[in-house]
PDB file of C-alpha atoms in Angstrom:
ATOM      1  CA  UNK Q   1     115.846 115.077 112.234  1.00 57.00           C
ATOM      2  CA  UNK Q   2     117.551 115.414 108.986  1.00 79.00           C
ATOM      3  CA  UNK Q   3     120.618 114.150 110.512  1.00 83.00           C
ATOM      4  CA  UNK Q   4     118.612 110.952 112.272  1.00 83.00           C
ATOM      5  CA  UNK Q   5     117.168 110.103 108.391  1.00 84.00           C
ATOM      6  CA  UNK Q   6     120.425 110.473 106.473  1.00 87.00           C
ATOM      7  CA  UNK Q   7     121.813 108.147 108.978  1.00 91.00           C
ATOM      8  CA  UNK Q   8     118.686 105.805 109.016  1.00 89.00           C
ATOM      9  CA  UNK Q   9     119.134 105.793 105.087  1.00 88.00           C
ATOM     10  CA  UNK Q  10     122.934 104.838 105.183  1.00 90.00           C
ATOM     11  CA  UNK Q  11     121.949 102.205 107.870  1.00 92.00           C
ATOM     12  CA  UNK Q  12     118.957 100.771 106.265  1.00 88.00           C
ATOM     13  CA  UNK Q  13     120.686 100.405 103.005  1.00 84.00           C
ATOM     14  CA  UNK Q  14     123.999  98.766 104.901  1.00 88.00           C
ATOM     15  CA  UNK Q  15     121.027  96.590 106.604  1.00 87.00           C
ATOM     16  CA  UNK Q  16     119.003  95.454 102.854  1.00 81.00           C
ATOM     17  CA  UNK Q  17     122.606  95.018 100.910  1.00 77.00           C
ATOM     18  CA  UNK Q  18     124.144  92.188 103.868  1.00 78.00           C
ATOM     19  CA  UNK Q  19     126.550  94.677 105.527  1.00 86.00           C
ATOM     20  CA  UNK Q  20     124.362  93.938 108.532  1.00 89.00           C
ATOM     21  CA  UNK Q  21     122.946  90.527 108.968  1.00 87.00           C
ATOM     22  CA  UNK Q  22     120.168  89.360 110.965  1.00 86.00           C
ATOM     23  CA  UNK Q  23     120.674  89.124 114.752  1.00 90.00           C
ATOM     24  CA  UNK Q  24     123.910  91.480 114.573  1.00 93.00           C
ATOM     25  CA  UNK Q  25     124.082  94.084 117.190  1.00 94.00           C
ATOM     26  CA  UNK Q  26     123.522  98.069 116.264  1.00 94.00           C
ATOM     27  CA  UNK Q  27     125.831  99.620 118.745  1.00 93.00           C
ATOM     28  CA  UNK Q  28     125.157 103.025 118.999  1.00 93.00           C
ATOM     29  CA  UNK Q  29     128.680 103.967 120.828  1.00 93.00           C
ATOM     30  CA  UNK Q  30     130.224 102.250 117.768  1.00 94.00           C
ATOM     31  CA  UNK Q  31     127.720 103.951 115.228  1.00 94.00           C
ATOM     32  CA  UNK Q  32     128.480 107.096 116.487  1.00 94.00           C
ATOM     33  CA  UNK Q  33     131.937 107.084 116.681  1.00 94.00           C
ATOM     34  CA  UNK Q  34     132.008 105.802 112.624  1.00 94.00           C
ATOM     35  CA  UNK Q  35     129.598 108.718 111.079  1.00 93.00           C
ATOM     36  CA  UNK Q  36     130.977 111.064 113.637  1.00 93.00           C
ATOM     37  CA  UNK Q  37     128.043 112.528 115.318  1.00 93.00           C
ATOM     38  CA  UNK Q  38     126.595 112.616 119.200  1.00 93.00           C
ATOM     39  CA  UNK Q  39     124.712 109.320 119.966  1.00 92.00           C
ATOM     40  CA  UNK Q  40     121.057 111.074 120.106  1.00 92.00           C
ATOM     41  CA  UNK Q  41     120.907 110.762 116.086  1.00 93.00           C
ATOM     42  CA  UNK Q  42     122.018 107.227 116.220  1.00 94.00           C
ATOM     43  CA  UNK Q  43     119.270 107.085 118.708  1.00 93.00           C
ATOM     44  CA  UNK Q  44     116.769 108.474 116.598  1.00 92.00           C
ATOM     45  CA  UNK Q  45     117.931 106.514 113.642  1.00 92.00           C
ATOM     46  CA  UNK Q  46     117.601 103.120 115.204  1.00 94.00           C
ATOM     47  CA  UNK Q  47     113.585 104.193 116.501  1.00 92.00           C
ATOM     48  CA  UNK Q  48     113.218 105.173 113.146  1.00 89.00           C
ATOM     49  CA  UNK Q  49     114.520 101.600 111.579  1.00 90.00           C
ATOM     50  CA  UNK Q  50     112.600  99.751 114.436  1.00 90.00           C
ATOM     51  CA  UNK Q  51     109.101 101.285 113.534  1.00 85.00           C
ATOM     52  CA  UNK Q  52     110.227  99.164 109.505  1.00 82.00           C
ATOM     53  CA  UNK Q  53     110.638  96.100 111.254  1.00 83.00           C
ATOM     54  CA  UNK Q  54     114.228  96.509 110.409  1.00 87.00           C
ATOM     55  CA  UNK Q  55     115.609  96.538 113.761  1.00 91.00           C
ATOM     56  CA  UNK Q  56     114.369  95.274 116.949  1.00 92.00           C
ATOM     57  CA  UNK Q  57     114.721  97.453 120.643  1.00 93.00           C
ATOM     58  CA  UNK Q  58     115.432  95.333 123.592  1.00 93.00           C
ATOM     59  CA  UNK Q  59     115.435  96.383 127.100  1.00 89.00           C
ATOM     60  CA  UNK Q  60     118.579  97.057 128.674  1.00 86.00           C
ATOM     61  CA  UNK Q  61     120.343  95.051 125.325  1.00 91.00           C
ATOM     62  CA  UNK Q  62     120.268  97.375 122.362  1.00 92.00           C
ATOM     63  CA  UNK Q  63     118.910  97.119 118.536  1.00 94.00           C
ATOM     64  CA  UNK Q  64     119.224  94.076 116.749  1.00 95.00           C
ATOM     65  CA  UNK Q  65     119.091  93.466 112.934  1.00 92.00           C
ATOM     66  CA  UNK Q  66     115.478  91.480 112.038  1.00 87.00           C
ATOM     67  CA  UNK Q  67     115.492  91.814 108.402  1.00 71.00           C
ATOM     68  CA  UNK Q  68     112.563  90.034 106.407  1.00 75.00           C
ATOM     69  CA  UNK Q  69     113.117  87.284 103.707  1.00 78.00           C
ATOM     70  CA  UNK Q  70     112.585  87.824 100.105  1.00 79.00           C
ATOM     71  CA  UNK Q  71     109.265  85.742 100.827  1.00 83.00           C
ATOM     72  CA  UNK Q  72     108.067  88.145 103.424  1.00 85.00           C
ATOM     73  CA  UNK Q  73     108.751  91.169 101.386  1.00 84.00           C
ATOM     74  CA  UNK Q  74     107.514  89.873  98.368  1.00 85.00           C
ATOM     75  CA  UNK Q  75     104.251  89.065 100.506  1.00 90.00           C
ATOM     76  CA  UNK Q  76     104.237  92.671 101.694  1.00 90.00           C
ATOM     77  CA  UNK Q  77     104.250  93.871  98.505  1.00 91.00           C
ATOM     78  CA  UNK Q  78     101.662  91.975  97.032  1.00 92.00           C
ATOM     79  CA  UNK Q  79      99.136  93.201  99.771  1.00 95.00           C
ATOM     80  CA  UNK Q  80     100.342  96.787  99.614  1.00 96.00           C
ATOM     81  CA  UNK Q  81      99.382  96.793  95.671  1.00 96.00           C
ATOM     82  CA  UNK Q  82      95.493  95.486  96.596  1.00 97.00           C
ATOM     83  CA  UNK Q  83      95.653  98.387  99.322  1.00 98.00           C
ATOM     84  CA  UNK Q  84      97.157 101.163  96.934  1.00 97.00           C
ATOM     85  CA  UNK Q  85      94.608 100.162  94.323  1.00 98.00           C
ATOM     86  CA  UNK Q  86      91.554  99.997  96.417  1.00 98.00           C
ATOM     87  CA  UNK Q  87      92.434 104.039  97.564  1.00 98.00           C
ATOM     88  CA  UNK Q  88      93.315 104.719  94.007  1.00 98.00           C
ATOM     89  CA  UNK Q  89      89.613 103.345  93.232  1.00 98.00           C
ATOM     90  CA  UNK Q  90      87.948 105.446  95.812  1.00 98.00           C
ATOM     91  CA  UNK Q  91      90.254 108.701  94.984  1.00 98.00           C
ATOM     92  CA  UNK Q  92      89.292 108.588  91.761  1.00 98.00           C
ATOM     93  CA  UNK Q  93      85.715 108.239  92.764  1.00 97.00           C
ATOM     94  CA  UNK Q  94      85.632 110.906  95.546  1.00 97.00           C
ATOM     95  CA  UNK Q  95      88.184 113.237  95.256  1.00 97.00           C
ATOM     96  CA  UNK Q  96      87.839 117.138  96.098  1.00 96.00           C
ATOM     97  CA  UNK Q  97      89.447 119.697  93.043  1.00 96.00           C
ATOM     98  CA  UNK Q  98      91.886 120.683  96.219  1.00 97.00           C
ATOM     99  CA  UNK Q  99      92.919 117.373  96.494  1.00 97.00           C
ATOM    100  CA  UNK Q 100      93.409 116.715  92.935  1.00 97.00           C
ATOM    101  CA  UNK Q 101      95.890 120.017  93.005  1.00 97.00           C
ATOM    102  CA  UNK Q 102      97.554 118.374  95.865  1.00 98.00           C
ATOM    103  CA  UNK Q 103      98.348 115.373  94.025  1.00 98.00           C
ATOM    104  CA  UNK Q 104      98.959 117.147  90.814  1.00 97.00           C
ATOM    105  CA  UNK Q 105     101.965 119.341  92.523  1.00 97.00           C
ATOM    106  CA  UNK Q 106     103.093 116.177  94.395  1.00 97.00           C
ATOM    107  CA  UNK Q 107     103.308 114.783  90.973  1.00 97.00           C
ATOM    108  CA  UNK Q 108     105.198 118.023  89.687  1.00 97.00           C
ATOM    109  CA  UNK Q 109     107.572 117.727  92.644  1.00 96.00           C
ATOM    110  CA  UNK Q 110     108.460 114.772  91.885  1.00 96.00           C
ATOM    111  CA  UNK Q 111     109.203 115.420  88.000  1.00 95.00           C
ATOM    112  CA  UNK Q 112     111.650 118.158  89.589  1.00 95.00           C
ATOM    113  CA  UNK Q 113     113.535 115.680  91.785  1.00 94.00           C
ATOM    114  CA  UNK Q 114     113.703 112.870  89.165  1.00 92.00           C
ATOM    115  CA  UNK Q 115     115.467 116.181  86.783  1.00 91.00           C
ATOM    116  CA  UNK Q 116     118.320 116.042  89.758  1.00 86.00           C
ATOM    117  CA  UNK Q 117     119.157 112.656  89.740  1.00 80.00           C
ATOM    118  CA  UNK Q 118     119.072 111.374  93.370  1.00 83.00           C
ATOM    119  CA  UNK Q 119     116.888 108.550  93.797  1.00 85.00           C
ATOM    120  CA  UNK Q 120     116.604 109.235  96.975  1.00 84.00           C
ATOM    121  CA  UNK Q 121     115.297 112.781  96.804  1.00 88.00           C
ATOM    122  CA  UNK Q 122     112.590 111.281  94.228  1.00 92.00           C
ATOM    123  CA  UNK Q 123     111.984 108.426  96.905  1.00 91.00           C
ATOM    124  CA  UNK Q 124     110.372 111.561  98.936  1.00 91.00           C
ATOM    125  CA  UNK Q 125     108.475 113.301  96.769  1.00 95.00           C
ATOM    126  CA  UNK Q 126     107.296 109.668  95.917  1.00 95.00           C
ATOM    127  CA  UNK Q 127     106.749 109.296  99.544  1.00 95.00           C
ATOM    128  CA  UNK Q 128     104.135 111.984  99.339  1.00 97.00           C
ATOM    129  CA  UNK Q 129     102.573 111.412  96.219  1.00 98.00           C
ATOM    130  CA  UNK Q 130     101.609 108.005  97.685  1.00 98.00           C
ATOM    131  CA  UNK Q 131     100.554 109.109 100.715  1.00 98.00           C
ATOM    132  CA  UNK Q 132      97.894 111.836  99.000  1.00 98.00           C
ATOM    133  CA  UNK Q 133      96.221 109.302  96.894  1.00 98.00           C
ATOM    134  CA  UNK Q 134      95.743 107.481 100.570  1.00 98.00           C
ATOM    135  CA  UNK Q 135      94.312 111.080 101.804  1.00 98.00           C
ATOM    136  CA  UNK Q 136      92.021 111.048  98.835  1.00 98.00           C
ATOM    137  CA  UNK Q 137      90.062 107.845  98.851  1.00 98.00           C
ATOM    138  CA  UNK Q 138      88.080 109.092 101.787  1.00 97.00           C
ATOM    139  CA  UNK Q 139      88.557 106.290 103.668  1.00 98.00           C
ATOM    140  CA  UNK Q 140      90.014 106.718 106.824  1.00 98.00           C
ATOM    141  CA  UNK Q 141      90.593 103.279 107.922  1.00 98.00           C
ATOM    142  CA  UNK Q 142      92.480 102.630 104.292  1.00 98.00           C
ATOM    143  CA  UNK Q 143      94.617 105.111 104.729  1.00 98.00           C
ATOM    144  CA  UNK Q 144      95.338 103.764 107.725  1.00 97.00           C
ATOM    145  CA  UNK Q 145      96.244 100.622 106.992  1.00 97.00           C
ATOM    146  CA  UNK Q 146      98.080 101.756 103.591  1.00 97.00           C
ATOM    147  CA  UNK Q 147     100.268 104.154 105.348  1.00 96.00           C
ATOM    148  CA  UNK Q 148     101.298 101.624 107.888  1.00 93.00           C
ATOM    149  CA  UNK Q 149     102.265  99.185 105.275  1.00 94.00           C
ATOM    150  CA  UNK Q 150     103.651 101.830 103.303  1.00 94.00           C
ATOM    151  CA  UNK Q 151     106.318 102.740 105.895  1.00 88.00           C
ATOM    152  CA  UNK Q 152     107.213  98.994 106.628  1.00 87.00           C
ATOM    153  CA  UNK Q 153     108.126  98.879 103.061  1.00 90.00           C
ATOM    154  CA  UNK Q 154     109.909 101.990 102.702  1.00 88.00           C
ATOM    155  CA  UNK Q 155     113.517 101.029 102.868  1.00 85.00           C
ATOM    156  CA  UNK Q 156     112.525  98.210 100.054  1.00 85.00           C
ATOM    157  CA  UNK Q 157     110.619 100.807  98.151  1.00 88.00           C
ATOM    158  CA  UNK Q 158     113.447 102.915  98.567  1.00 85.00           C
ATOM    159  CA  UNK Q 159     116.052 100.986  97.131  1.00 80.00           C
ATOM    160  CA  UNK Q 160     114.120  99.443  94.165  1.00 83.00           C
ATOM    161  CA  UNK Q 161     114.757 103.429  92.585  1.00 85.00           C
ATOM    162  CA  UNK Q 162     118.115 102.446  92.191  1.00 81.00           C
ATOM    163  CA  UNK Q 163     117.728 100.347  89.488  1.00 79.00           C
ATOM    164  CA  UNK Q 164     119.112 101.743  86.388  1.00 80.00           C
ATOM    165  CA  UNK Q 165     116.164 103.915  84.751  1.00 85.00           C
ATOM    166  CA  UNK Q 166     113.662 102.960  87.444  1.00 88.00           C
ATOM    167  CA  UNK Q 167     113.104 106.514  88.631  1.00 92.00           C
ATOM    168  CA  UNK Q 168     111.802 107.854  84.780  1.00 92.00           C
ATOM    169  CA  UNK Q 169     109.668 104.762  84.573  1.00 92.00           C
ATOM    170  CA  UNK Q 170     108.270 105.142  87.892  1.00 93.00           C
ATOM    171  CA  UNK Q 171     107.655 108.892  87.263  1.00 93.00           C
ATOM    172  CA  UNK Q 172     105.898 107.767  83.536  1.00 95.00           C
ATOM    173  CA  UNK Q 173     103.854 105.551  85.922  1.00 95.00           C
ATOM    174  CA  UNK Q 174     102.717 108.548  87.988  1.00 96.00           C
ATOM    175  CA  UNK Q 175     101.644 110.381  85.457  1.00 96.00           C
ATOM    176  CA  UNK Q 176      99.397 107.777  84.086  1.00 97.00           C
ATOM    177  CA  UNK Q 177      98.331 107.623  87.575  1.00 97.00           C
ATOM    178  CA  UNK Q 178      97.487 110.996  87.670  1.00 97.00           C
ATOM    179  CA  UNK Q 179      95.434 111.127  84.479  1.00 97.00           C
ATOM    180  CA  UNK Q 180      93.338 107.805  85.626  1.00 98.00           C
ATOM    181  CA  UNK Q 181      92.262 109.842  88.660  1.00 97.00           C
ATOM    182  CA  UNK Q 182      91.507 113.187  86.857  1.00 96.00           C
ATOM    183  CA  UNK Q 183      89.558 111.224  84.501  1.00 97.00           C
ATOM    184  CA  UNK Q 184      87.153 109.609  87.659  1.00 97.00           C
ATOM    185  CA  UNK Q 185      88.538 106.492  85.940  1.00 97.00           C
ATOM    186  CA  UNK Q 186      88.538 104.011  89.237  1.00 97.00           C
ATOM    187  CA  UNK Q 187      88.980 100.847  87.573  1.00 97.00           C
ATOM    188  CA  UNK Q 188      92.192 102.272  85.452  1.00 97.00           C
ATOM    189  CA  UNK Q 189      93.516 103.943  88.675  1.00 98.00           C
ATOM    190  CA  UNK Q 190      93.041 100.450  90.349  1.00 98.00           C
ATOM    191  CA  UNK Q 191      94.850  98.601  87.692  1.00 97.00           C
ATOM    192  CA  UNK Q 192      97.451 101.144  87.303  1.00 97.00           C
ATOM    193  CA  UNK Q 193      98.346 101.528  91.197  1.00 97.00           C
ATOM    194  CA  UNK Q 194      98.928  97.694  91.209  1.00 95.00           C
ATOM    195  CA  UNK Q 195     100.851  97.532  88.728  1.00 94.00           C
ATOM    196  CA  UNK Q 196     103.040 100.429  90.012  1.00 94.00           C
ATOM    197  CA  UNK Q 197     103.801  98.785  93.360  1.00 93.00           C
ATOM    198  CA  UNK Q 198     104.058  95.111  91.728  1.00 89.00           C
ATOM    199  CA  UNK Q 199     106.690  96.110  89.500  1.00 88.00           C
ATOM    200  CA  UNK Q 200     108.540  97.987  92.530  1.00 83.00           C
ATOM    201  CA  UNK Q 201     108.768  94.547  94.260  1.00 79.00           C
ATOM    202  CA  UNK Q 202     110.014  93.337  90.414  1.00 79.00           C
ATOM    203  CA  UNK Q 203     112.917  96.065  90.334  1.00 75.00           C
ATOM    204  CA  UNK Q 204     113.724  94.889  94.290  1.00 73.00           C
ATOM    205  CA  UNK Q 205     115.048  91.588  92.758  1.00 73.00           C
ATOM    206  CA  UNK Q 206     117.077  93.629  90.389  1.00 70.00           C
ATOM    207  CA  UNK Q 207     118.367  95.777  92.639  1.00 64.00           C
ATOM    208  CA  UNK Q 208     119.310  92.292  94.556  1.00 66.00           C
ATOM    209  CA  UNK Q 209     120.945  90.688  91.820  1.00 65.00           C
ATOM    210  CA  UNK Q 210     122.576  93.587  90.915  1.00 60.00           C
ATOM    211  CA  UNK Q 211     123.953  93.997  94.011  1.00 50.00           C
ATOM    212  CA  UNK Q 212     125.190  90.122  93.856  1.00 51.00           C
ATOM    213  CA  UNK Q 213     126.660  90.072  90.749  1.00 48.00           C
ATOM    214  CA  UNK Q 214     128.875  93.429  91.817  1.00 43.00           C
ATOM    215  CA  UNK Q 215     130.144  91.561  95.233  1.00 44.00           C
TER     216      UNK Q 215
END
């Protein structure tokens, strides 16, 4: 599985940065033969992109490219930061000391991977510390929906950490996350969760332009 996700990352990023366009065929034959590995990993890769919305599986045809626009991910975003602050409300309402650890070590994790300098090491750490504040709001249905959204936006979220000293504000941002929560501070957590994912969709369009500007 490690295999299948370093592959899905090269593929996804490939997919985001216009190597890939929309409606282009994945071949996994092709795919496999490139990063020199069996076709089951390719396999795996392409199921993983499809459950993003990156890719599209058809019958007896392959995987297709079906990126979003801008619009559409913008969109996204803006609907993931009312869901992330709504469960950072609740957490910070109902959260259990065990959970509080759990999100404090998540935090700590990720202050070790942002010390080694691969985004996307941080990205999964990240990944987690999301995904606990989800846990903690107690609301089953949320989470839910949050964690859905959540991995529909990962390659996007992923890539925004790429932007030049987006990983130490991001981690600054966490930490005032953190301290909103242990302070049963809802509104703050609220405010400070949408701001967090907001300015992920910001650095996006950096990332973008960057990316422009270098081709």
């Amino acid at each position: 599985m490690r295999r299948a996700q370093a592959l899905r990352d090269a593929l996804e990023q490939e997919i985001i940065t216009g190597k890939f366009r929309p409606g282009d065929r994945l071949d996994e034959q092709s795919l496999a033969a490139r990063f020199e590995v069996s076709r089951t990993p390719i396999r795996e890769a392409l199921m993983q992109l499809a459950s993003t919305g990156l890719v599209e599986l058809q019958a007896r045809r392959g995987a297709f490219v079906t990126l979003l626009s801008f619009k559409d991910v913008v969109e996204r975003f803006e609907v993931m930061a009312a869901l992330e602050g709504m469960c950072g409300a609740l957490a910070a309402r109902r959260i259990t000391h065990p959970m509080q650890r759990e999100i404090e070590k998540a935090h700590e994790d990720c202050v070790r991977e942002a010390s080694q300098e691969s985004a996307d090491a941080y990205y999964y750490a990240n990944e987690r510390f999301h995904h606990l504040i989800y846990k903690a709001s107690q609301n089953t249905f949320l989470a839910e929906q949050a964690t859905q959204l959540h991995a529909r936006l990962k390659p996007y979220r992923r890539l925004q950490l790429q932007v030049r000293s987006r990983v130490a504000n991001s981690l600054a941002e966490h930490q005032s996350i953190v301290d909103a929560i242990r302070n049963g501070d809802g509104e703050q957590t609220e405010r400070m969760l949408r701001e967090h994912i907001l300015i992920q969709g910001e650095r996006l369009a950096d990332f973008f332009a960057s990316f422009e500007r270098a081709a």
